[in-house]
Short mmCIF file of C-alpha atoms and ligand atoms in Angstrom, two decimals:
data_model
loop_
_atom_site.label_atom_id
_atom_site.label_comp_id
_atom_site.label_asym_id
_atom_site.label_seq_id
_atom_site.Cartn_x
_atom_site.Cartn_y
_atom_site.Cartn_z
CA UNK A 1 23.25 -4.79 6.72
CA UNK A 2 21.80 -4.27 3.25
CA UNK A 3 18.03 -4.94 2.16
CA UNK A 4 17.84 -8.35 0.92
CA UNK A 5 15.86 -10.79 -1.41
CA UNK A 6 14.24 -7.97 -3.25
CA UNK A 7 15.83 -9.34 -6.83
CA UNK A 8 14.25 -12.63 -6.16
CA UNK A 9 12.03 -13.16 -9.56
CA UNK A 10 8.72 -14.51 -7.47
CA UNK A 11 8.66 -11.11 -5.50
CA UNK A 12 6.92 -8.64 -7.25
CA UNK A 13 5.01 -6.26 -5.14
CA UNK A 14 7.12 -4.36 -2.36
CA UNK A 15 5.24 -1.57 -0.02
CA UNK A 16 6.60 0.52 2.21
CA UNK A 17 4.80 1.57 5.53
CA UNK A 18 5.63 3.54 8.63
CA UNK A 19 5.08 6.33 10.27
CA UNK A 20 5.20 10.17 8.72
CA UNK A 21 8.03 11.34 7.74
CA UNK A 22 10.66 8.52 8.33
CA UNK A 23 11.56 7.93 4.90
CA UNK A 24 9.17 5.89 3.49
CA UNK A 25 8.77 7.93 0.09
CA UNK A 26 12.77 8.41 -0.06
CA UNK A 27 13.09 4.61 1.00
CA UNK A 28 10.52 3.32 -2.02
CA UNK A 29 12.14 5.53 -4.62
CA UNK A 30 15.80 4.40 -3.63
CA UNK A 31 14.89 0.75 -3.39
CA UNK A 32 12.62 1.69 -7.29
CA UNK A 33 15.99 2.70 -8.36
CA UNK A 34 18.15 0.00 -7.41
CA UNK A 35 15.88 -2.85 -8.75
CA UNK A 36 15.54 -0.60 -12.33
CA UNK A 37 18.94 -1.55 -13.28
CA UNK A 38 17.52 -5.01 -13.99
CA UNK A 39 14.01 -5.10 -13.97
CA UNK A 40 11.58 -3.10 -15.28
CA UNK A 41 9.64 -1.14 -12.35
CA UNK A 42 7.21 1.08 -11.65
CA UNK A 43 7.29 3.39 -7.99
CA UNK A 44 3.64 3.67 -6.98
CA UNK A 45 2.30 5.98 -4.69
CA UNK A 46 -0.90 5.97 -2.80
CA UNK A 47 0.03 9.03 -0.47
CA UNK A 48 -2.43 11.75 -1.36
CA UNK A 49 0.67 14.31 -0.47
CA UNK A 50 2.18 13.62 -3.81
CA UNK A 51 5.53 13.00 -2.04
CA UNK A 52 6.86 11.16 -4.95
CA UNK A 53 6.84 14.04 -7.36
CA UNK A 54 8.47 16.49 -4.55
CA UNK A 55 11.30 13.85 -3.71
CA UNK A 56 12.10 13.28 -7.83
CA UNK A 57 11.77 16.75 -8.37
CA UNK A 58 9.08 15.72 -11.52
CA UNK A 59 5.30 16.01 -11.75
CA UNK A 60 4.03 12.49 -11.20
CA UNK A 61 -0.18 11.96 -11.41
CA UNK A 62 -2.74 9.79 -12.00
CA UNK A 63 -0.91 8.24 -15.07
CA UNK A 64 2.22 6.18 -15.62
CA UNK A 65 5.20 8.64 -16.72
CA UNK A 66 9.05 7.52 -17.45
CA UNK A 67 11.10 9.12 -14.58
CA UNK A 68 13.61 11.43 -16.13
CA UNK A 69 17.54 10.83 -16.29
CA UNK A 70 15.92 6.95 -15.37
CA UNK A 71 16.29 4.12 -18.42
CA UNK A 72 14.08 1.33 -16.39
CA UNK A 73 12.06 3.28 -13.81
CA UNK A 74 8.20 4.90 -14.65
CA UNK A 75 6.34 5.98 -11.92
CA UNK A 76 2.53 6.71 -11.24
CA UNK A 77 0.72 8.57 -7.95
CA UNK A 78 -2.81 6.90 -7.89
CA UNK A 79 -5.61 9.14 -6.35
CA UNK A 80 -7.52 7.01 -4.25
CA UNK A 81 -10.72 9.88 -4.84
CA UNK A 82 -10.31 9.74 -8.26
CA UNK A 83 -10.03 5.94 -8.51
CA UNK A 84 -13.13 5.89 -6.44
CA UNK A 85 -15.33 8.49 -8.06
CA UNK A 86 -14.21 6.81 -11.63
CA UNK A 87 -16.11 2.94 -10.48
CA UNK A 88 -19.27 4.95 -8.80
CA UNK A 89 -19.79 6.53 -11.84
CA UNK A 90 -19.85 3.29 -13.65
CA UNK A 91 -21.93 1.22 -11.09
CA UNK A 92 -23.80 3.92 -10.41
CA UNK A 93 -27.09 2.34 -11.87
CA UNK A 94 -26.04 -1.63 -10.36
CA UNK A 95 -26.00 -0.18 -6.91
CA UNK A 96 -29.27 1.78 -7.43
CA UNK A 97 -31.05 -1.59 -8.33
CA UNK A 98 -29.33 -3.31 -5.55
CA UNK A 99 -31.13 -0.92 -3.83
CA UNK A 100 -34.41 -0.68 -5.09
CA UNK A 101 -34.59 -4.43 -5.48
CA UNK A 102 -33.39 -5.76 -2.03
CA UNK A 103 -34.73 -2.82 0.17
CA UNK A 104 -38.09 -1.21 1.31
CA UNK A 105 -36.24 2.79 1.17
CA UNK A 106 -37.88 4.75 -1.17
CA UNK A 107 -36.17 7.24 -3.58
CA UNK A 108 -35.21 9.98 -1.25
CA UNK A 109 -33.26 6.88 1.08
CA UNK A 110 -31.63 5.20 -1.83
CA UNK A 111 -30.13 8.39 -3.25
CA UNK A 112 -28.79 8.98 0.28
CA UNK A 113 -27.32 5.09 0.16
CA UNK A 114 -25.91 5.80 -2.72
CA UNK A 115 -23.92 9.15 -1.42
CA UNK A 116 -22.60 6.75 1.62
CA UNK A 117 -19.36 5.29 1.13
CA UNK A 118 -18.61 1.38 1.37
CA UNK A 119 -16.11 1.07 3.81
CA UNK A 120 -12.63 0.35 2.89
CA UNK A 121 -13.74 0.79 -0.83
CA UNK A 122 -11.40 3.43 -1.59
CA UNK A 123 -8.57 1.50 -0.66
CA UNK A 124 -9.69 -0.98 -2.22
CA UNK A 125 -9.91 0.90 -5.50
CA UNK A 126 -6.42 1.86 -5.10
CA UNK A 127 -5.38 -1.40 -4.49
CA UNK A 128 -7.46 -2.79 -7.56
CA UNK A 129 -5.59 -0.53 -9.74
CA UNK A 130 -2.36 -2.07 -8.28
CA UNK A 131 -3.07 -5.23 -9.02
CA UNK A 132 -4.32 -4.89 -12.30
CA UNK A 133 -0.93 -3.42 -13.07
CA UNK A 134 0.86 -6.61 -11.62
CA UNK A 135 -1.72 -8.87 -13.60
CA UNK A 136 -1.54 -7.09 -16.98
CA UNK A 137 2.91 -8.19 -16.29
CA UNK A 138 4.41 -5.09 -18.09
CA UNK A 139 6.73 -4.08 -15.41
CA UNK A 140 8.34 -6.97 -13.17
CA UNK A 141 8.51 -5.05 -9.88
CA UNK A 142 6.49 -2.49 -8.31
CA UNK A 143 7.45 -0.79 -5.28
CA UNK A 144 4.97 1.60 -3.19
CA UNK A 145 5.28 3.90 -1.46
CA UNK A 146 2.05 4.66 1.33
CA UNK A 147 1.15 7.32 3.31
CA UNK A 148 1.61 7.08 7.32
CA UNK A 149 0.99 3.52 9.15
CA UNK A 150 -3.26 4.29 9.59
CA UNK A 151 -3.10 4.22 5.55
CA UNK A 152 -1.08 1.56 5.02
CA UNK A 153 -3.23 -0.29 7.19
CA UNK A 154 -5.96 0.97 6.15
CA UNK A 155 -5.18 -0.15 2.71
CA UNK A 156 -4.38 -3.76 4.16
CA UNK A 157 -7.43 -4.33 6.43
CA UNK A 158 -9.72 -2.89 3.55
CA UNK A 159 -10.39 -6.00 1.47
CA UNK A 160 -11.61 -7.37 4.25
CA UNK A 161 -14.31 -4.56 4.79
CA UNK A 162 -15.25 -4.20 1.69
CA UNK A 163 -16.00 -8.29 1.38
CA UNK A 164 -18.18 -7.83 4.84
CA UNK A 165 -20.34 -5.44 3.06
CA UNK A 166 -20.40 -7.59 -0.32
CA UNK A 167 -21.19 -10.80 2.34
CA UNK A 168 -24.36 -8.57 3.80
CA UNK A 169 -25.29 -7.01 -0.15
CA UNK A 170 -25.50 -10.49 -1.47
CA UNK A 171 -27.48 -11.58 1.26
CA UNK A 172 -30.21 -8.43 1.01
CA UNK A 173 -30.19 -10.23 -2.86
CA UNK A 174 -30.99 -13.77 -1.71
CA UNK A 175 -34.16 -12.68 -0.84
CA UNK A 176 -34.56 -10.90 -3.90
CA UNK A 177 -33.57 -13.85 -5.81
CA UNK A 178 -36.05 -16.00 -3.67
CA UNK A 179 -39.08 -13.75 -4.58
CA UNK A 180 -38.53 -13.74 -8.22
CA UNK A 181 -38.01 -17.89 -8.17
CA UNK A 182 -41.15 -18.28 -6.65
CA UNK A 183 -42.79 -15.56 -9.05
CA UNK A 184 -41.40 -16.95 -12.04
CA UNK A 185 -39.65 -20.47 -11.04
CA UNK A 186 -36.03 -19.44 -12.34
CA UNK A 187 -33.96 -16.31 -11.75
CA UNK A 188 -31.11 -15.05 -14.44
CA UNK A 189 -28.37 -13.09 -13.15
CA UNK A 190 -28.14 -9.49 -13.83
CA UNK A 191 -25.67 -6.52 -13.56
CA UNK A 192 -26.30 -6.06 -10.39
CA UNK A 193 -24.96 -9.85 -9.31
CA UNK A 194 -22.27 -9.57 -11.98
CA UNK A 195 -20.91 -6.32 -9.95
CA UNK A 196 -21.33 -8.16 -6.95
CA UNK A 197 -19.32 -11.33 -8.44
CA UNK A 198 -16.90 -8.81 -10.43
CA UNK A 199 -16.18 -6.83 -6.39
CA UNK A 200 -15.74 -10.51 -4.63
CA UNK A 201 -13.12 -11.09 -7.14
CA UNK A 202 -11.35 -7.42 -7.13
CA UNK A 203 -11.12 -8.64 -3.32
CA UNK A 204 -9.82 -11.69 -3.46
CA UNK A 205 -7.13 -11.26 -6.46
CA UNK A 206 -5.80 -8.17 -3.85
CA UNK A 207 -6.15 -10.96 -1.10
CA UNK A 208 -4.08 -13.77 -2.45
CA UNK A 209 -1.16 -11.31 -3.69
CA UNK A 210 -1.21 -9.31 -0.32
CA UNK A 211 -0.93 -12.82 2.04
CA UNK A 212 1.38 -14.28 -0.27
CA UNK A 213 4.73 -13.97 1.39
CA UNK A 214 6.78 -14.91 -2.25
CA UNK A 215 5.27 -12.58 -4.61
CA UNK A 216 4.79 -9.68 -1.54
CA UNK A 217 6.50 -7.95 0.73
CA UNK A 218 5.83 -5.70 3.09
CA UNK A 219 8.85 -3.41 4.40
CA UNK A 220 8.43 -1.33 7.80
CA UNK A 221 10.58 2.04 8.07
CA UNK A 222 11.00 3.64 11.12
CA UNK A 223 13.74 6.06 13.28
CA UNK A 224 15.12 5.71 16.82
CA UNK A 225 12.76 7.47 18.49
CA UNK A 226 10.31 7.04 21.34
CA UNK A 227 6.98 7.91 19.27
CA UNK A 228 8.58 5.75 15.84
CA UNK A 229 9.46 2.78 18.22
CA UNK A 230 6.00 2.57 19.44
CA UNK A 231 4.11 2.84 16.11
CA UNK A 232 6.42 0.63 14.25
CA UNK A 233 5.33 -2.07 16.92
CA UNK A 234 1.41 -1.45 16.47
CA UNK A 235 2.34 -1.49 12.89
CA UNK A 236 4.07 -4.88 13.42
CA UNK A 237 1.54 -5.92 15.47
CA UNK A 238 -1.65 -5.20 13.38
CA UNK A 239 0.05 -6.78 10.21
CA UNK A 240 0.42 -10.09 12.03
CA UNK A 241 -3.02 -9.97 12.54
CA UNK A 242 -3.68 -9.96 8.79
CA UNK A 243 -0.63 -12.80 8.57
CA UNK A 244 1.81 -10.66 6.67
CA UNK A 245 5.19 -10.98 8.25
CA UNK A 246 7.94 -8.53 7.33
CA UNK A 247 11.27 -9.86 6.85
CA UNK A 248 13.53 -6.83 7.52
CA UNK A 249 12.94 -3.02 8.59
CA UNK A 250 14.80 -0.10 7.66
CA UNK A 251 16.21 1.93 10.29
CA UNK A 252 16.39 5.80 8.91
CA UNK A 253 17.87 8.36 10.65
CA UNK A 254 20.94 7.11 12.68
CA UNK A 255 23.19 9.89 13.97
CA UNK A 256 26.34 8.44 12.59
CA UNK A 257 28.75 10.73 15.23
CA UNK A 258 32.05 12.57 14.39
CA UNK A 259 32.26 13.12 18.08
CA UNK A 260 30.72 17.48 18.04
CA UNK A 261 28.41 17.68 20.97
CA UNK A 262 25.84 17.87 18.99
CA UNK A 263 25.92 14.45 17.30
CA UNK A 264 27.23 13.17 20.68
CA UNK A 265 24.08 14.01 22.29
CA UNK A 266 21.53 13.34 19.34
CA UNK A 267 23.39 9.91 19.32
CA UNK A 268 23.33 9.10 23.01
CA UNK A 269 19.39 10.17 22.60
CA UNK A 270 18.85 7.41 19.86
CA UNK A 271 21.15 4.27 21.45
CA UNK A 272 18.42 3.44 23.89
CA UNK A 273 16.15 3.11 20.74
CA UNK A 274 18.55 1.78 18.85
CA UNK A 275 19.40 -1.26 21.08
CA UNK A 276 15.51 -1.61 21.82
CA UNK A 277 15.25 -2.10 17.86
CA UNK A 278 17.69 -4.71 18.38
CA UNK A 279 16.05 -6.54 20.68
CA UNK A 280 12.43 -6.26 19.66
CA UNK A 281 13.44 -7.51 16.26
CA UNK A 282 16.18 -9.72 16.39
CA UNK A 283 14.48 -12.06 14.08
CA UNK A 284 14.16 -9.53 11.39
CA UNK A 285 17.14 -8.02 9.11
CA UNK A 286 17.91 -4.59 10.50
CA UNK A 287 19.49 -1.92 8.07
CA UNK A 288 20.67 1.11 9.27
CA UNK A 289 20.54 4.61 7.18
CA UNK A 290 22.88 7.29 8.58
CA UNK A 291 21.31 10.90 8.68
CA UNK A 292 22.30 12.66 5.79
CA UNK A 293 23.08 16.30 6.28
CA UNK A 294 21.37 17.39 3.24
CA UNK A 295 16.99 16.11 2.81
CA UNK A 296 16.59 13.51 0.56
CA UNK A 297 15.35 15.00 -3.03
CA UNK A 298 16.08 14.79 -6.39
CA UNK A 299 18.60 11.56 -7.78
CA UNK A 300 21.36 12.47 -6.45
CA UNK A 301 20.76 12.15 -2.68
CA UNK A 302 18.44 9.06 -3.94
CA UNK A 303 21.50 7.54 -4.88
CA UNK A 304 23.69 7.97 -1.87
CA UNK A 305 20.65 6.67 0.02
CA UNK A 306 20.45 3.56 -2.19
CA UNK A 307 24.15 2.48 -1.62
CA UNK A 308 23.27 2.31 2.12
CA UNK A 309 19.98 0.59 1.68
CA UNK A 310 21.91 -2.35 -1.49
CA UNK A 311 25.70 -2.36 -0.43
CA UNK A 312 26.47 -4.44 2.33
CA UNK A 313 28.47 -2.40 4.55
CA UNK A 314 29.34 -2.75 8.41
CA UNK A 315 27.07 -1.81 10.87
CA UNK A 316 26.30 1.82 12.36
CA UNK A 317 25.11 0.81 15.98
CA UNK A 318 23.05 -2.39 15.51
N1 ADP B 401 18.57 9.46 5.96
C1 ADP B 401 18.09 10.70 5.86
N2 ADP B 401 18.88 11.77 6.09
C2 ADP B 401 18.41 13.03 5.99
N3 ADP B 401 17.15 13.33 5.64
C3 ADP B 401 16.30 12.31 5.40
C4 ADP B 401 16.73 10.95 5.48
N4 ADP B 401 15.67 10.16 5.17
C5 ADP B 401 14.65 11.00 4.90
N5 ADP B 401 15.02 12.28 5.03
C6 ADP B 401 14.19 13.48 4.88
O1 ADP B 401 13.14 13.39 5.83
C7 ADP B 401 11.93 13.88 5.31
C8 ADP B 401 10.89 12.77 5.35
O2 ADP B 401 11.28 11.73 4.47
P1 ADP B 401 10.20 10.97 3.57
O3 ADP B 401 10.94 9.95 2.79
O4 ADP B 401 9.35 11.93 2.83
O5 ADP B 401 9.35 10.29 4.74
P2 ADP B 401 7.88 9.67 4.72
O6 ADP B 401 7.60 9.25 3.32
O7 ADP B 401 7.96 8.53 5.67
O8 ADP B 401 6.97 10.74 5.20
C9 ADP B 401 12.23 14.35 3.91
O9 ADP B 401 12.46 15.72 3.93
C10 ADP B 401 13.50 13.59 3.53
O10 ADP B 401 14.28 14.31 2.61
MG1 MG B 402 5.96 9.78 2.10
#
């Protein structure tokens, strides 16, 4: 079975999640490449191993850059620290006042606040920066690539954090706002509301893309193996939860067997797993990568991998 839907024009955002190492970085770059011979995408990656520049064999950072030998393909690693570090810097003084306005701490407390993180906020920072890409339109598919399942959910549970703090932040500032209109009789909103407003909205534009099944989806990678099987169903499980439903999974790794004892016995090891797979998600579509003798790096192997993951060819076990 190939990967389907993915040229669909509505579907724009496509993230890949599973555990380490079962091909989600060589899965996200193949499926990049495919959709760049008619649309113009970008590969993100939010994996703070900087997998994507190892696999193409090209620095990638914190900036868009063309893939080499590529005509439609750039590709960008974001640095969730960075991306962070960059919007304290610039709220720095809004969150002190939120502070000093809605609190009794005194200097010493606040500046310790202020060193506490808001949880989920870095993710959400990545995120933000994904979405602004999808809302500024330049590219017409973006495909990313995560770091093992505990990110990518992470990074799909964390608008929801981040708007629990904003929920309790905007309360602290109803009182606030209560004092001053009974001091003064009105109350203008300042900077520190605006950045308040300005986070409820980063949350919710991430939000509506993220549940929306047309313009998202959400591809699960795993291998036939005991430890894989049992994350990719926690994985499964814990993006029901937030009502995103995957509608196929890539099986990596199959032990395609030319009968040596080796292969024999790596196979018969996977078949259990394999017809488990089967079973567990019969209502998703399965496709099956062979395991490549060579690692997946650099185009070439990318695009051996791709013609597995587009081309619909008969099945390996499932
Ligand atoms: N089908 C495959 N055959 C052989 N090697 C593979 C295959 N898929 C992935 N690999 C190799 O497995 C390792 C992990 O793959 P990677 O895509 O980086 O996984 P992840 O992003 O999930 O950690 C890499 O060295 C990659 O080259
Ligand atoms: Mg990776």
């Amino acid at each position: 079975m190939a990967l389907k839907g993915l040229e669909n024009n509505d579907l724009k955002l496509i993230i890949f999640g599973g555990k380490g190492g079962v091909g989600k970085t060589s899965c996200a770059l193949a499926t990049a490449l495919e959709l760049s011979k008619k649309f113009k995408t970008l590969i993100i990656s939010t994996d703070p191993a900087h997998s994507v520049s190892d696999c193409l064999e090209q620095q990638i950072g914190f900036k868009v850059v063309k893939v080499d030998h590529t005509t439609n393909l750039s590709a960008i690693e974001i640095v969730a620290d960075e991306a962070l570090s960059e919007f304290k810097k610039e709220h720095l003084a809004e969150f002190r006042k939120l502070f000093e306005t809605s609190t009794n701490l005194d200097n010493q407390d606040i500046d310790e606040m202020l060193t506490l993180s808001i949880p989920g906020i870095d993710e959400v920072m990545s995120f933000k920066a994904i979405v602004d890409f999808i809302e500024e339109g330049y590219y017409e598919k973006y495909v990313v690539d995560t770091a093992p399942t505990g990110h990518a959910l992470r990074l799909i549970a964390s608008p929801k954090l981040v708007d629990d703090w904003i929920k309790v932040a905007t309360r602290m500032r109803w009182k606030y706002r209560y004092m001053i209109t009974s001091f003064s009789g009105s109350y203008q909103p300042d900077e520190v509301d605006n950045l308040l407003l300005s986070l409820k909205k980063t949350v919710k534009r991430i939000e509506n893309i993220l549940r929306d099944n047309d313009k998202c989806e959400f591809i699960p990678v795993c291998i036939p193996e005991k430890m894989a099987m049992a994350e990719t169903n926690r994985l499964l499980t814990d993006l029901a939860k937030s009502e995103i439903v995957p509608r196929q999974i890539i099986v990596n790794n199959v032990m395609v067997s030319d009968g040596c004892d080796f292969c024999a016995t790596r196979l018969a090891g996977q078949l259990p797993y394999l017809l488990e797979i089967k079973r567990t998600f019969s209502n998703l579509n399965l496709v099956e990568l062979p395991m490549f003798a060579e690692e997946v790096k650099g185009l070439k192997t990318l695009h051996k991998l791709k013609s597995f993951l587009f081309n619909e060819t008969s099945p390996l076990y499932i």
